[in-house]
Amino acid sequence: QVQLQESGPGLVKPSETLSLTCTVSGGSISSSYWTWVRQPAGKGLEWIGRIYTSGSTNYNPSLKSRVTMSVDTSKNQFSLKLSSVTAADTAVYYCARARDITSDAFDIWGQGTMVTVSS
Amino acid sequence: DIQMTQSPSSLSASVGDRVTITCQASQDISNYLNWYQQKPGKAPKLLIYHASNLETGVPSRFSGSGSGTDFTFTISSLQPEDIATYYCQQYDNLPLTFGGGTKVEIK
């Protein structure tokens, strides 16, 4: 079955760029579209954006100026870059799959990776 | 952005109790609503999609209903393994937004 695994640095300095990759295993990345969600400690879920395997993206306007998502179908991976990070970007970052192209329901999630922004 | 307001923010119930959580959207979202369960330290798990459709493999004690602005999530008979935080999520408009969560505990 399809599994997702986030990877990337757990510590990022303020003003630098957070970079995460999500690797899709057990299935094709072309089967759906993919999203990033984050969750600060003890708080709720925030949608960051989504990417289709065509490369088309939609970002949360609250982060749009700092977010870039990309996809590498040859590696079955998609990525997130968040620039000019501050302590407010400290969170667990999840990648997830939409269950089908007609619903933004996320049926498969990575385990999440904790990213701390600190000098 | 569409605001999703969940209530209550937390609840305590006994095993076997019927538990109801509500989610109100700041505008009409038709039935474009999903429900997730999140256990501590774990990723969210999809339970209900399109307001009332049970995800494959999810126990039938979970259900969802509603349309427009008012939605309900129900656990018909609370089990110990249902201890978690539950979130609603709308997908009528971008950005996708989640409710603030409802933490369910055992009394």
mmCIF file of N, CA, C and O in Angstrom, chain A residues 56-112:
data_model
loop_
_atom_site.group_PDB
_atom_site.id
_atom_site.type_symbol
_atom_site.label_atom_id
_atom_site.label_comp_id
_atom_site.label_asym_id
_atom_site.label_seq_id
_atom_site.Cartn_x
_atom_site.Cartn_y
_atom_site.Cartn_z
ATOM 1 N N SER A 56 1.247 21.783 -11.359
ATOM 2 C CA SER A 56 0.322 22.831 -10.945
ATOM 3 C C SER A 56 0.213 22.879 -9.423
ATOM 4 O O SER A 56 0.189 21.829 -8.773
ATOM 5 N N THR A 57 0.166 24.087 -8.873
ATOM 6 C CA THR A 57 0.158 24.245 -7.421
ATOM 7 C C THR A 57 -0.926 25.217 -6.961
ATOM 8 O O THR A 57 -1.391 26.075 -7.723
ATOM 9 N N ASN A 58 -1.310 25.055 -5.716
ATOM 10 C CA ASN A 58 -2.139 26.026 -5.009
ATOM 11 C C ASN A 58 -1.546 26.191 -3.621
ATOM 12 O O ASN A 58 -1.248 25.183 -2.970
ATOM 13 N N TYR A 59 -1.390 27.427 -3.191
ATOM 14 C CA TYR A 59 -0.793 27.688 -1.888
ATOM 15 C C TYR A 59 -1.761 28.448 -0.997
ATOM 16 O O TYR A 59 -2.624 29.202 -1.470
ATOM 17 N N ASN A 60 -1.579 28.275 0.301
ATOM 18 C CA ASN A 60 -2.323 29.073 1.260
ATOM 19 C C ASN A 60 -1.852 30.531 1.132
ATOM 20 O O ASN A 60 -0.649 30.799 1.229
ATOM 21 N N PRO A 61 -2.768 31.450 0.914
ATOM 22 C CA PRO A 61 -2.360 32.855 0.752
ATOM 23 C C PRO A 61 -1.540 33.391 1.926
ATOM 24 O O PRO A 61 -0.710 34.292 1.734
ATOM 25 N N SER A 62 -1.776 32.823 3.111
ATOM 26 C CA SER A 62 -1.041 33.298 4.281
ATOM 27 C C SER A 62 0.452 32.976 4.192
ATOM 28 O O SER A 62 1.271 33.574 4.895
ATOM 29 N N LEU A 63 0.807 32.038 3.329
ATOM 30 C CA LEU A 63 2.202 31.613 3.183
ATOM 31 C C LEU A 63 2.709 31.760 1.760
ATOM 32 O O LEU A 63 3.895 31.528 1.497
ATOM 33 N N LYS A 64 1.824 32.166 0.862
ATOM 34 C CA LYS A 64 2.102 32.090 -0.565
ATOM 35 C C LYS A 64 3.403 32.738 -0.987
ATOM 36 O O LYS A 64 4.136 32.212 -1.841
ATOM 37 N N SER A 65 3.735 33.858 -0.395
ATOM 38 C CA SER A 65 4.940 34.582 -0.818
ATOM 39 C C SER A 65 6.217 33.847 -0.437
ATOM 40 O O SER A 65 7.295 34.158 -0.952
ATOM 41 N N ARG A 66 6.100 32.865 0.456
ATOM 42 C CA ARG A 66 7.296 32.173 0.944
ATOM 43 C C ARG A 66 7.361 30.699 0.553
ATOM 44 O O ARG A 66 8.364 30.042 0.816
ATOM 45 N N VAL A 67 6.290 30.181 -0.056
ATOM 46 C CA VAL A 67 6.196 28.742 -0.319
ATOM 47 C C VAL A 67 6.490 28.401 -1.780
ATOM 48 O O VAL A 67 6.031 29.102 -2.692
ATOM 49 N N THR A 68 7.227 27.321 -1.955
ATOM 50 C CA THR A 68 7.406 26.739 -3.279
ATOM 51 C C THR A 68 7.293 25.228 -3.147
ATOM 52 O O THR A 68 7.936 24.634 -2.288
ATOM 53 N N MET A 69 6.457 24.636 -3.973
ATOM 54 C CA MET A 69 6.350 23.181 -4.014
ATOM 55 C C MET A 69 6.776 22.690 -5.381
ATOM 56 O O MET A 69 6.554 23.358 -6.393
ATOM 57 N N SER A 70 7.354 21.506 -5.395
ATOM 58 C CA SER A 70 7.785 20.906 -6.653
ATOM 59 C C SER A 70 7.579 19.404 -6.585
ATOM 60 O O SER A 70 7.398 18.839 -5.502
ATOM 61 N N VAL A 71 7.610 18.777 -7.751
ATOM 62 C CA VAL A 71 7.416 17.333 -7.820
ATOM 63 C C VAL A 71 8.454 16.737 -8.756
ATOM 64 O O VAL A 71 8.812 17.344 -9.777
ATOM 65 N N ASP A 72 8.941 15.582 -8.387
ATOM 66 C CA ASP A 72 9.879 14.828 -9.219
ATOM 67 C C ASP A 72 9.283 13.440 -9.421
ATOM 68 O O ASP A 72 9.421 12.562 -8.558
ATOM 69 N N THR A 73 8.596 13.269 -10.536
ATOM 70 C CA THR A 73 7.909 11.996 -10.758
ATOM 71 C C THR A 73 8.889 10.848 -10.956
ATOM 72 O O THR A 73 8.570 9.705 -10.630
ATOM 73 N N SER A 74 10.082 11.143 -11.434
ATOM 74 C CA SER A 74 11.061 10.072 -11.660
ATOM 75 C C SER A 74 11.537 9.468 -10.346
ATOM 76 O O SER A 74 11.949 8.304 -10.299
ATOM 77 N N LYS A 75 11.483 10.277 -9.295
ATOM 78 C CA LYS A 75 11.904 9.794 -7.981
ATOM 79 C C LYS A 75 10.713 9.483 -7.071
ATOM 80 O O LYS A 75 10.894 9.095 -5.920
ATOM 81 N N ASN A 76 9.513 9.706 -7.575
ATOM 82 C CA ASN A 76 8.306 9.536 -6.755
ATOM 83 C C ASN A 76 8.378 10.396 -5.489
ATOM 84 O O ASN A 76 8.084 9.939 -4.378
ATOM 85 N N GLN A 77 8.782 11.645 -5.693
ATOM 86 C CA GLN A 77 8.942 12.556 -4.575
ATOM 87 C C GLN A 77 8.294 13.908 -4.880
ATOM 88 O O GLN A 77 8.202 14.317 -6.038
ATOM 89 N N PHE A 78 7.878 14.579 -3.835
ATOM 90 C CA PHE A 78 7.495 15.979 -3.962
ATOM 91 C C PHE A 78 8.100 16.734 -2.789
ATOM 92 O O PHE A 78 8.439 16.139 -1.763
ATOM 93 N N SER A 79 8.241 18.033 -2.969
ATOM 94 C CA SER A 79 9.013 18.808 -2.006
ATOM 95 C C SER A 79 8.339 20.110 -1.620
ATOM 96 O O SER A 79 7.492 20.632 -2.346
ATOM 97 N N LEU A 80 8.767 20.607 -0.481
ATOM 98 C CA LEU A 80 8.288 21.878 0.064
ATOM 99 C C LEU A 80 9.484 22.739 0.409
ATOM 100 O O LEU A 80 10.432 22.259 1.039
ATOM 101 N N LYS A 81 9.432 23.980 0.001
ATOM 102 C CA LYS A 81 10.403 24.970 0.455
ATOM 103 C C LYS A 81 9.650 26.149 1.049
ATOM 104 O O LYS A 81 8.696 26.661 0.435
ATOM 105 N N LEU A 82 10.075 26.559 2.225
ATOM 106 C CA LEU A 82 9.480 27.705 2.910
ATOM 107 C C LEU A 82 10.616 28.654 3.274
ATOM 108 O O LEU A 82 11.486 28.300 4.070
ATOM 109 N N SER A 83 10.590 29.821 2.681
ATOM 110 C CA SER A 83 11.705 30.748 2.854
ATOM 111 C C SER A 83 11.481 31.701 4.025
ATOM 112 O O SER A 83 10.372 31.819 4.556
ATOM 113 N N SER A 84 12.553 32.360 4.399
ATOM 114 C CA SER A 84 12.506 33.408 5.435
ATOM 115 C C SER A 84 11.759 32.956 6.681
ATOM 116 O O SER A 84 10.867 33.635 7.181
ATOM 117 N N VAL A 85 12.141 31.806 7.181
ATOM 118 C CA VAL A 85 11.420 31.224 8.310
ATOM 119 C C VAL A 85 11.669 32.009 9.601
ATOM 120 O O VAL A 85 12.709 32.644 9.789
ATOM 121 N N THR A 86 10.676 31.938 10.469
ATOM 122 C CA THR A 86 10.776 32.512 11.820
ATOM 123 C C THR A 86 10.334 31.438 12.810
ATOM 124 O O THR A 86 9.908 30.350 12.412
ATOM 125 N N ALA A 87 10.379 31.786 14.073
ATOM 126 C CA ALA A 87 9.972 30.830 15.105
ATOM 127 C C ALA A 87 8.530 30.381 14.912
ATOM 128 O O ALA A 87 8.151 29.273 15.304
ATOM 129 N N ALA A 88 7.722 31.215 14.294
ATOM 130 C CA ALA A 88 6.314 30.873 14.055
ATOM 131 C C ALA A 88 6.154 29.710 13.078
ATOM 132 O O ALA A 88 5.064 29.134 12.970
ATOM 133 N N ASP A 89 7.198 29.381 12.368
ATOM 134 C CA ASP A 89 7.158 28.255 11.424
ATOM 135 C C ASP A 89 7.553 26.938 12.076
ATOM 136 O O ASP A 89 7.551 25.895 11.419
ATOM 137 N N THR A 90 7.889 26.981 13.346
ATOM 138 C CA THR A 90 8.206 25.758 14.082
ATOM 139 C C THR A 90 6.939 24.909 14.198
ATOM 140 O O THR A 90 5.910 25.381 14.701
ATOM 141 N N ALA A 91 7.016 23.679 13.733
ATOM 142 C CA ALA A 91 5.819 22.836 13.672
ATOM 143 C C ALA A 91 6.198 21.427 13.245
ATOM 144 O O ALA A 91 7.316 21.187 12.781
ATOM 145 N N VAL A 92 5.242 20.524 13.371
ATOM 146 C CA VAL A 92 5.345 19.231 12.703
ATOM 147 C C VAL A 92 4.775 19.422 11.299
ATOM 148 O O VAL A 92 3.678 19.966 11.135
ATOM 149 N N TYR A 93 5.528 18.992 10.314
ATOM 150 C CA TYR A 93 5.109 19.108 8.922
ATOM 151 C C TYR A 93 4.732 17.727 8.404
ATOM 152 O O TYR A 93 5.502 16.768 8.529
ATOM 153 N N TYR A 94 3.529 17.650 7.836
ATOM 154 C CA TYR A 94 3.037 16.407 7.270
ATOM 155 C C TYR A 94 2.875 16.540 5.759
ATOM 156 O O TYR A 94 2.416 17.586 5.262
ATOM 157 N N CYS A 95 3.197 15.468 5.053
ATOM 158 C CA CYS A 95 2.769 15.373 3.665
ATOM 159 C C CYS A 95 1.609 14.376 3.623
ATOM 160 O O CYS A 95 1.492 13.494 4.488
ATOM 161 N N ALA A 96 0.741 14.535 2.635
ATOM 162 C CA ALA A 96 -0.437 13.691 2.575
ATOM 163 C C ALA A 96 -0.922 13.566 1.139
ATOM 164 O O ALA A 96 -0.595 14.384 0.276
ATOM 165 N N ARG A 97 -1.727 12.528 0.902
ATOM 166 C CA ARG A 97 -2.287 12.265 -0.422
ATOM 167 C C ARG A 97 -3.787 12.522 -0.427
ATOM 168 O O ARG A 97 -4.491 12.133 0.502
ATOM 169 N N ALA A 98 -4.273 13.124 -1.482
ATOM 170 C CA ALA A 98 -5.719 13.248 -1.666
ATOM 171 C C ALA A 98 -6.264 11.905 -2.133
ATOM 172 O O ALA A 98 -5.687 11.271 -3.026
ATOM 173 N N ARG A 99 -7.386 11.476 -1.564
ATOM 174 C CA ARG A 99 -7.899 10.143 -1.877
ATOM 175 C C ARG A 99 -8.357 10.032 -3.322
ATOM 176 O O ARG A 99 -8.378 8.942 -3.893
ATOM 177 N N ASP A 100 -8.747 11.136 -3.927
ATOM 178 C CA ASP A 100 -9.073 11.159 -5.353
ATOM 179 C C ASP A 100 -9.083 12.621 -5.795
ATOM 180 O O ASP A 100 -9.048 13.515 -4.963
ATOM 181 N N ILE A 101 -9.139 12.819 -7.082
ATOM 182 C CA ILE A 101 -9.009 14.182 -7.586
ATOM 183 C C ILE A 101 -10.267 15.007 -7.395
ATOM 184 O O ILE A 101 -10.273 16.202 -7.639
ATOM 185 N N THR A 102 -11.364 14.383 -6.949
ATOM 186 C CA THR A 102 -12.610 15.134 -6.784
ATOM 187 C C THR A 102 -12.834 15.597 -5.354
ATOM 188 O O THR A 102 -13.737 16.378 -5.092
ATOM 189 N N SER A 103 -12.023 15.076 -4.437
ATOM 190 C CA SER A 103 -12.219 15.485 -3.051
ATOM 191 C C SER A 103 -10.883 15.825 -2.419
ATOM 192 O O SER A 103 -9.892 15.147 -2.637
ATOM 193 N N ASP A 104 -10.868 16.867 -1.676
ATOM 194 C CA ASP A 104 -9.669 17.239 -0.917
ATOM 195 C C ASP A 104 -9.686 16.531 0.433
ATOM 196 O O ASP A 104 -9.523 17.165 1.475
ATOM 197 N N ALA A 105 -9.881 15.217 0.394
ATOM 198 C CA ALA A 105 -9.839 14.400 1.599
ATOM 199 C C ALA A 105 -8.509 13.654 1.582
ATOM 200 O O ALA A 105 -8.174 13.000 0.600
ATOM 201 N N PHE A 106 -7.778 13.751 2.659
ATOM 202 C CA PHE A 106 -6.419 13.211 2.689
ATOM 203 C C PHE A 106 -6.409 11.879 3.413
ATOM 204 O O PHE A 106 -6.563 11.819 4.632
ATOM 205 N N ASP A 107 -6.230 10.819 2.626
ATOM 206 C CA ASP A 107 -6.389 9.475 3.170
ATOM 207 C C ASP A 107 -5.093 8.817 3.587
ATOM 208 O O ASP A 107 -5.117 7.857 4.353
ATOM 209 N N ILE A 108 -3.990 9.291 3.089
ATOM 210 C CA ILE A 108 -2.694 8.734 3.474
ATOM 211 C C ILE A 108 -1.785 9.881 3.884
ATOM 212 O O ILE A 108 -1.643 10.859 3.143
ATOM 213 N N TRP A 109 -1.161 9.727 5.045
ATOM 214 C CA TRP A 109 -0.305 10.766 5.603
ATOM 215 C C TRP A 109 1.065 10.190 5.930
ATOM 216 O O TRP A 109 1.194 9.020 6.276
ATOM 217 N N GLY A 110 2.064 11.034 5.842
ATOM 218 C CA GLY A 110 3.344 10.666 6.394
ATOM 219 C C GLY A 110 3.281 10.727 7.906
ATOM 220 O O GLY A 110 2.294 11.199 8.485
ATOM 221 N N GLN A 111 4.331 10.264 8.550
ATOM 222 C CA GLN A 111 4.345 10.258 10.015
ATOM 223 C C GLN A 111 4.559 11.642 10.589
ATOM 224 O O GLN A 111 4.319 11.875 11.782
ATOM 225 N N GLY A 112 5.001 12.567 9.739
ATOM 226 C CA GLY A 112 5.270 13.921 10.202
ATOM 227 C C GLY A 112 6.722 14.094 10.585
ATOM 228 O O GLY A 112 7.359 13.157 11.078
#
